[in-house]
Amino acid sequence: MVVLNVWKNLTLVYLGIVIVCLGGCTKKPTNLQLEVWRKEASDSNAEILADKAKNNSQRQWNLVIQGETKDGKSKTLNWTELLKLATTNINTIDANNIITPNQVFKFQGIPVSTLLKNFGVPPEVTEITFVCYDAYQVTVKIQDLLTYPIILALAKDDKPIQRDQGGPLYLIFPYTEYPQIRQKYNEGSWAFYVTHVIFGTEKALVRVGERELNLAALDKLPQVTLNQNVGYRVWWPSSKVKLHGVRVRDVLSLAGIKPQSSVIVTGKPAIYRRNSEPTELASTDINNCNVILATRWGENKQPILAKMGGPVTLAFGNDCPSKTKNKRWVTFVEELTPQI
């Protein structure tokens, strides 16, 4: 069973359900419990909303298309371009509307099938992953995107979708017209504030100072294997797994960098790039325990797919001090920035 990422914020009531399920509970939560969870999620998201308050205009929101597209190039769609593509209306309930759960809304947005058509997808690519501002991620099969009108909604009942309702870009599924799709994609699949769409999985590429290191360069470094639970659970087994990769200290050494104080690790989701809450690694931890960039996993050293936060993810070994190994594991790692 896939355990969903509990980083999803705001009114996403499924957050509470996931927490309960992680504890082994199988009873349906009460409305009071749902309200409590909703309040907790909303409070935890307050800083994100404040961080974007000055730039909350939909006009400043972009969508980045990356990964295994036909030409392999990254493309950024600005708000004007997104509006031109938002040609489809879907009438459906909103999976995150717990006040009137049976109310049907009109969502206007971009059919994801249009993105597939416009950017092209090689036949070997079978799924795409939606990455959100807060590092939440959802993966959908391409066949389902071609079968059902799954859209990135820009408007709800002819009004822009506000951030506290999942906007400006809100991944929605046509539950009302196609109730069977709910069996494949439950409430946790409705993704708030989408910023990236990844076709298949990108090629590994990490910027370190002035250098860019691809997988071939990383593979030349001493390889390390951790055998432990993953620090986030989207698509990962709940039991211990083997994570294979390279130590951050060796990566820095390859790039000719010796940090005097610390290193900031940033990934694709915008939340990792907020100055108020960076994932910062002290040089003592980098040098004294297994802080690694994982690029493969399992007995057969499989690639870490986009649906798992790959191709590169930051991982902390169990040999690290508690303060270090309890830091947030960074998904979709793109850059290491030494702090002088």
Coordinates of C-alpha atoms in Angstrom, one line a residue:
M1 CA 0.0 0.0 0.0
V2 CA 1.3 3.4 -0.9
V3 CA 1.5 5.8 2.0
L4 CA 1.0 9.4 0.8
N5 CA 3.3 12.3 1.6
V6 CA 1.9 14.1 4.6
W7 CA 3.6 17.4 3.7
K8 CA 0.5 18.3 1.7
N9 CA -0.9 21.5 3.4
L10 CA -3.9 23.6 4.0
T11 CA -7.5 22.3 3.7
L12 CA -6.4 18.9 2.5
V13 CA -8.3 16.7 4.9
Y14 CA -6.6 13.6 3.6
L15 CA -3.5 14.7 5.6
G16 CA -5.3 13.8 8.8
I17 CA -6.5 10.5 7.3
V18 CA -2.9 9.6 6.3
I19 CA -1.7 10.4 9.8
V20 CA -4.3 8.1 11.3
C21 CA -3.5 5.3 8.8
L22 CA 0.2 5.6 9.6
G23 CA -0.8 4.8 13.2
G24 CA -2.7 1.7 12.0
C25 CA -6.2 3.0 12.6
T26 CA -8.9 1.7 10.3
K27 CA -11.9 3.6 11.7
K28 CA -13.4 6.5 9.7
P29 CA -12.5 9.8 11.4
T30 CA -15.3 11.9 12.8
N31 CA -16.2 15.4 11.4
L32 CA -14.7 16.9 14.6
Q33 CA -11.4 15.1 14.0
L34 CA -11.4 16.2 10.4
E35 CA -11.9 19.8 11.5
V36 CA -9.1 19.6 14.0
W37 CA -6.7 18.2 11.3
R38 CA -7.9 20.8 8.9
K39 CA -7.1 23.5 11.5
E40 CA -3.6 22.0 12.2
A41 CA -2.8 21.8 8.5
S42 CA -4.0 25.4 7.9
D43 CA -1.9 26.7 10.7
S44 CA 1.2 24.9 9.5
N45 CA 0.7 26.4 6.1
A46 CA 0.4 30.0 7.3
E47 CA 4.1 30.7 6.8
I48 CA 3.9 29.6 3.2
L49 CA 1.0 31.8 2.5
A50 CA 2.7 34.8 4.2
D51 CA 5.9 34.1 2.2
K52 CA 4.0 34.4 -1.1
A53 CA 1.6 37.2 0.0
K54 CA 3.5 39.9 -1.9
N55 CA 3.6 37.8 -5.1
N56 CA 0.3 36.0 -4.8
S57 CA -1.1 37.3 -8.1
Q58 CA -1.9 34.5 -10.5
R59 CA -0.1 36.5 -13.2
Q60 CA 3.2 35.8 -11.5
W61 CA 2.6 32.0 -11.3
N62 CA 4.5 29.8 -13.8
L63 CA 4.3 26.1 -14.7
V64 CA 7.5 24.3 -15.6
I65 CA 7.4 21.3 -17.9
Q66 CA 10.5 19.0 -17.5
G67 CA 11.7 15.5 -17.9
E68 CA 11.4 13.1 -20.8
T69 CA 9.5 15.3 -23.2
K70 CA 10.0 14.8 -27.0
D71 CA 12.9 17.2 -27.2
G72 CA 14.1 16.7 -23.6
K73 CA 14.1 20.5 -23.0
S74 CA 12.6 22.3 -20.0
K75 CA 9.8 24.8 -20.8
T76 CA 8.3 27.4 -18.6
L77 CA 4.7 28.5 -19.3
N78 CA 3.7 31.9 -17.9
W79 CA 0.3 32.8 -16.7
T80 CA -0.8 34.3 -20.0
E81 CA 0.2 31.1 -21.8
L82 CA -1.6 29.0 -19.2
L83 CA -4.8 31.0 -19.6
K84 CA -4.7 30.3 -23.4
L85 CA -4.6 26.6 -22.7
A86 CA -7.4 26.6 -20.1
T87 CA -10.1 25.6 -22.5
T88 CA -11.9 22.8 -20.7
N89 CA -14.7 23.0 -18.1
I90 CA -15.3 20.1 -15.7
N91 CA -18.3 19.9 -13.3
T92 CA -17.3 17.9 -10.3
I93 CA -17.3 17.7 -6.5
D94 CA -14.2 19.0 -4.8
A95 CA -12.5 16.3 -2.9
N96 CA -11.2 18.8 -0.4
N97 CA -14.5 20.5 0.3
I98 CA -15.6 18.9 3.6
I99 CA -18.2 21.5 4.4
T100 CA -20.5 20.6 1.5
P101 CA -18.9 17.4 0.1
N102 CA -21.6 16.7 -2.5
Q103 CA -21.6 20.2 -4.0
V104 CA -20.6 20.3 -7.7
F105 CA -18.4 23.1 -8.9
K106 CA -17.4 24.2 -12.4
F107 CA -13.6 24.0 -12.8
Q108 CA -12.0 25.6 -15.8
G109 CA -8.5 24.5 -16.7
I110 CA -5.9 22.9 -18.8
P111 CA -6.4 19.2 -19.8
V112 CA -3.2 17.5 -19.0
S113 CA -3.7 15.6 -22.2
T114 CA -3.1 18.9 -24.0
L115 CA 0.3 19.2 -22.4
L116 CA 1.1 15.6 -23.5
K117 CA 0.2 16.5 -27.0
N118 CA 2.0 19.9 -27.1
F119 CA 5.3 18.6 -25.6
G120 CA 5.3 15.0 -26.9
V121 CA 6.0 11.9 -24.9
P122 CA 8.2 9.0 -25.9
P123 CA 6.4 5.6 -25.9
E124 CA 8.5 4.2 -23.1
V125 CA 7.3 7.0 -20.7
T126 CA 4.2 5.8 -18.9
E127 CA 3.5 8.4 -16.2
I128 CA 4.0 12.0 -15.2
T129 CA 4.5 13.6 -11.8
F130 CA 3.0 16.8 -10.6
V131 CA 5.2 18.7 -8.1
C132 CA 3.8 21.3 -5.8
Y133 CA 5.1 24.5 -4.1
D134 CA 5.2 22.7 -0.8
A135 CA 7.1 19.6 -2.1
Y136 CA 4.0 17.5 -2.3
Q137 CA 3.9 15.3 -5.4
V138 CA 1.4 13.2 -7.3
T139 CA 2.0 10.7 -10.1
V140 CA -0.6 9.8 -12.7
K141 CA -0.5 7.2 -15.5
I142 CA -0.4 8.7 -19.0
Q143 CA -3.1 6.3 -20.1
D144 CA -5.5 7.7 -17.5
L145 CA -4.6 11.2 -18.6
L146 CA -5.6 10.3 -22.1
T147 CA -8.8 8.5 -21.0
Y148 CA -10.2 11.0 -18.5
P149 CA -10.4 14.8 -18.5
I150 CA -8.0 15.4 -15.7
I151 CA -7.1 19.1 -15.6
L152 CA -5.0 21.7 -14.0
A153 CA -7.7 24.1 -12.9
L154 CA -7.2 27.9 -12.9
A155 CA -10.7 28.8 -12.0
K156 CA -13.6 27.5 -9.9
D157 CA -17.1 28.7 -10.6
D158 CA -15.6 31.4 -12.8
K159 CA -13.3 32.8 -10.1
P160 CA -9.6 32.4 -9.7
I161 CA -8.7 29.7 -7.3
Q162 CA -7.2 31.2 -4.1
R163 CA -4.1 29.7 -2.4
D164 CA -6.1 28.5 0.6
Q165 CA -8.3 26.5 -1.9
G166 CA -5.4 25.0 -3.8
G167 CA -4.7 27.7 -6.4
P168 CA -3.5 29.2 -8.5
L169 CA -3.0 25.7 -10.2
Y170 CA -5.0 22.9 -8.7
L171 CA -4.9 19.3 -10.1
I172 CA -8.4 17.9 -10.1
F173 CA -10.1 14.7 -11.1
P174 CA -13.6 14.4 -12.6
Y175 CA -15.1 12.4 -9.8
T176 CA -18.7 13.3 -10.6
E177 CA -18.8 12.2 -14.2
Y178 CA -16.3 9.4 -13.8
P179 CA -16.7 8.0 -10.3
Q180 CA -14.6 5.0 -11.1
I181 CA -11.5 7.1 -11.3
R182 CA -11.7 7.6 -7.5
Q183 CA -10.6 4.0 -7.1
K184 CA -7.3 4.8 -8.8
Y185 CA -6.8 8.4 -7.5
N186 CA -8.2 9.1 -4.1
E187 CA -8.5 12.5 -2.3
G188 CA -4.8 12.6 -1.7
S189 CA -4.2 12.9 -5.5
W190 CA -5.8 16.3 -5.7
A191 CA -2.6 18.4 -5.7
F192 CA -2.6 22.0 -4.5
Y193 CA -0.5 24.9 -6.1
V194 CA 1.2 22.8 -8.8
T195 CA 4.5 24.3 -10.0
H196 CA 6.1 21.6 -12.1
V197 CA 5.0 18.7 -14.4
I198 CA 7.7 16.1 -14.9
F199 CA 7.3 13.6 -17.9
G200 CA 8.8 10.3 -16.7
T201 CA 11.9 11.1 -14.7
E202 CA 14.6 13.7 -15.4
K203 CA 18.3 12.9 -15.9
A204 CA 20.3 13.4 -12.7
L205 CA 22.1 16.8 -12.7
V206 CA 23.3 18.6 -9.5
R207 CA 24.8 22.0 -9.5
V208 CA 27.7 22.4 -7.0
G209 CA 29.2 25.8 -6.9
E210 CA 30.1 26.6 -10.5
R211 CA 30.0 23.0 -11.6
E212 CA 27.2 20.7 -12.8
L213 CA 27.6 17.0 -12.0
N214 CA 25.6 14.4 -13.9
L215 CA 25.0 10.8 -12.9
A216 CA 28.2 9.6 -14.7
A217 CA 30.3 12.0 -12.6
L218 CA 28.6 11.0 -9.4
D219 CA 29.1 7.3 -10.2
K220 CA 32.8 7.8 -10.2
L221 CA 32.8 8.7 -6.5
P222 CA 32.9 6.2 -3.7
Q223 CA 29.5 4.6 -3.4
V224 CA 27.7 4.2 -0.1
T225 CA 24.7 2.1 0.8
L226 CA 22.2 2.9 3.6
N227 CA 19.8 0.3 4.9
Q228 CA 17.0 2.1 6.6
N229 CA 13.5 3.7 6.4
V230 CA 13.1 6.6 4.0
G231 CA 12.5 10.0 5.6
Y232 CA 9.4 10.6 3.5
R233 CA 6.9 8.0 2.3
V234 CA 5.5 8.8 -1.1
W235 CA 5.7 5.6 -3.2
W236 CA 8.4 4.1 -0.9
P237 CA 8.0 0.9 1.0
S238 CA 7.1 1.4 4.7
S239 CA 9.9 -1.1 5.6
K240 CA 13.7 -0.5 5.4
V241 CA 15.2 -0.2 2.0
K242 CA 18.7 0.0 0.6
L243 CA 19.6 3.5 -0.6
H244 CA 22.7 3.8 -2.8
G245 CA 24.5 7.0 -3.5
V246 CA 27.5 9.2 -2.7
R247 CA 28.5 11.2 0.4
V248 CA 27.9 15.0 0.2
R249 CA 31.4 15.5 1.3
D250 CA 32.8 13.6 -1.7
V251 CA 30.5 15.6 -4.0
L252 CA 31.9 18.8 -2.6
S253 CA 35.4 17.5 -2.9
L254 CA 34.9 16.6 -6.6
A255 CA 33.7 20.1 -7.2
G256 CA 36.8 21.5 -5.5
I257 CA 34.8 23.0 -2.6
K258 CA 35.7 22.8 1.1
P259 CA 32.9 24.5 3.0
Q260 CA 34.0 26.5 6.0
S261 CA 30.6 26.5 7.8
S262 CA 27.7 24.8 6.0
V263 CA 26.0 23.8 2.8
I264 CA 22.4 24.5 1.7
V265 CA 20.6 21.8 -0.2
T266 CA 17.9 22.9 -2.5
G267 CA 15.5 20.8 -4.6
K268 CA 12.9 21.6 -7.3
P269 CA 9.9 22.5 -5.0
A270 CA 9.8 26.2 -4.2
I271 CA 9.6 25.6 -0.5
Y272 CA 13.2 24.4 -0.4
R273 CA 14.2 27.8 -1.8
R274 CA 12.6 29.9 0.9
N275 CA 15.2 31.8 2.9
S276 CA 13.3 31.3 6.2
E277 CA 13.6 27.5 6.2
P278 CA 16.6 26.2 4.2
T279 CA 17.9 22.7 4.5
E280 CA 21.3 23.6 5.8
L281 CA 24.0 21.0 6.7
A282 CA 26.8 21.8 9.1
S283 CA 30.2 20.9 7.8
T284 CA 30.8 18.8 10.9
D285 CA 27.8 16.6 10.1
I286 CA 28.9 16.4 6.4
N287 CA 32.3 15.2 7.4
N288 CA 31.4 12.9 10.3
C289 CA 28.4 10.9 9.2
N290 CA 26.7 9.5 6.1
V291 CA 24.8 12.4 4.6
I292 CA 24.3 11.2 1.0
L293 CA 22.8 12.1 -2.4
A294 CA 20.9 8.9 -3.2
T295 CA 20.6 8.0 -6.8
R296 CA 19.4 4.4 -6.7
W297 CA 17.6 2.1 -4.4
G298 CA 16.8 -1.6 -3.6
E299 CA 18.7 -4.8 -4.1
N300 CA 18.9 -4.2 -7.9
K301 CA 19.9 -0.6 -7.6
Q302 CA 16.9 0.8 -9.4
P303 CA 16.8 4.4 -10.4
I304 CA 14.9 6.7 -8.1
L305 CA 11.9 7.7 -10.2
A306 CA 10.2 11.1 -10.1
K307 CA 7.2 9.6 -8.2
M308 CA 9.7 8.8 -5.4
G309 CA 11.3 12.2 -5.4
G310 CA 14.1 11.4 -7.8
P311 CA 16.4 11.1 -9.6
V312 CA 18.4 12.5 -6.7
T313 CA 17.3 12.8 -3.1
L314 CA 19.1 13.9 0.1
A315 CA 19.3 11.1 2.7
F316 CA 20.6 10.9 6.2
G317 CA 22.3 7.8 7.6
N318 CA 21.3 6.4 11.0
D319 CA 24.9 7.1 12.1
C320 CA 24.2 10.8 12.0
P321 CA 23.3 12.7 15.3
S322 CA 19.5 12.9 16.0
K323 CA 19.5 16.6 15.2
T324 CA 20.9 15.9 11.8
K325 CA 19.1 12.8 10.7
N326 CA 15.8 14.4 11.7
K327 CA 16.2 17.1 9.2
R328 CA 13.9 17.2 6.2
W329 CA 15.0 14.9 3.4
V330 CA 15.1 17.0 0.2
T331 CA 13.4 15.5 -2.9
F332 CA 14.4 16.4 -6.5
V333 CA 17.8 17.7 -5.4
E334 CA 19.2 20.3 -7.8
E335 CA 21.8 22.3 -6.1
L336 CA 24.4 22.4 -3.2
T337 CA 25.4 25.9 -2.2
P338 CA 28.4 26.2 0.2
Q339 CA 28.1 29.0 2.8
I340 CA 31.4 30.8 3.3

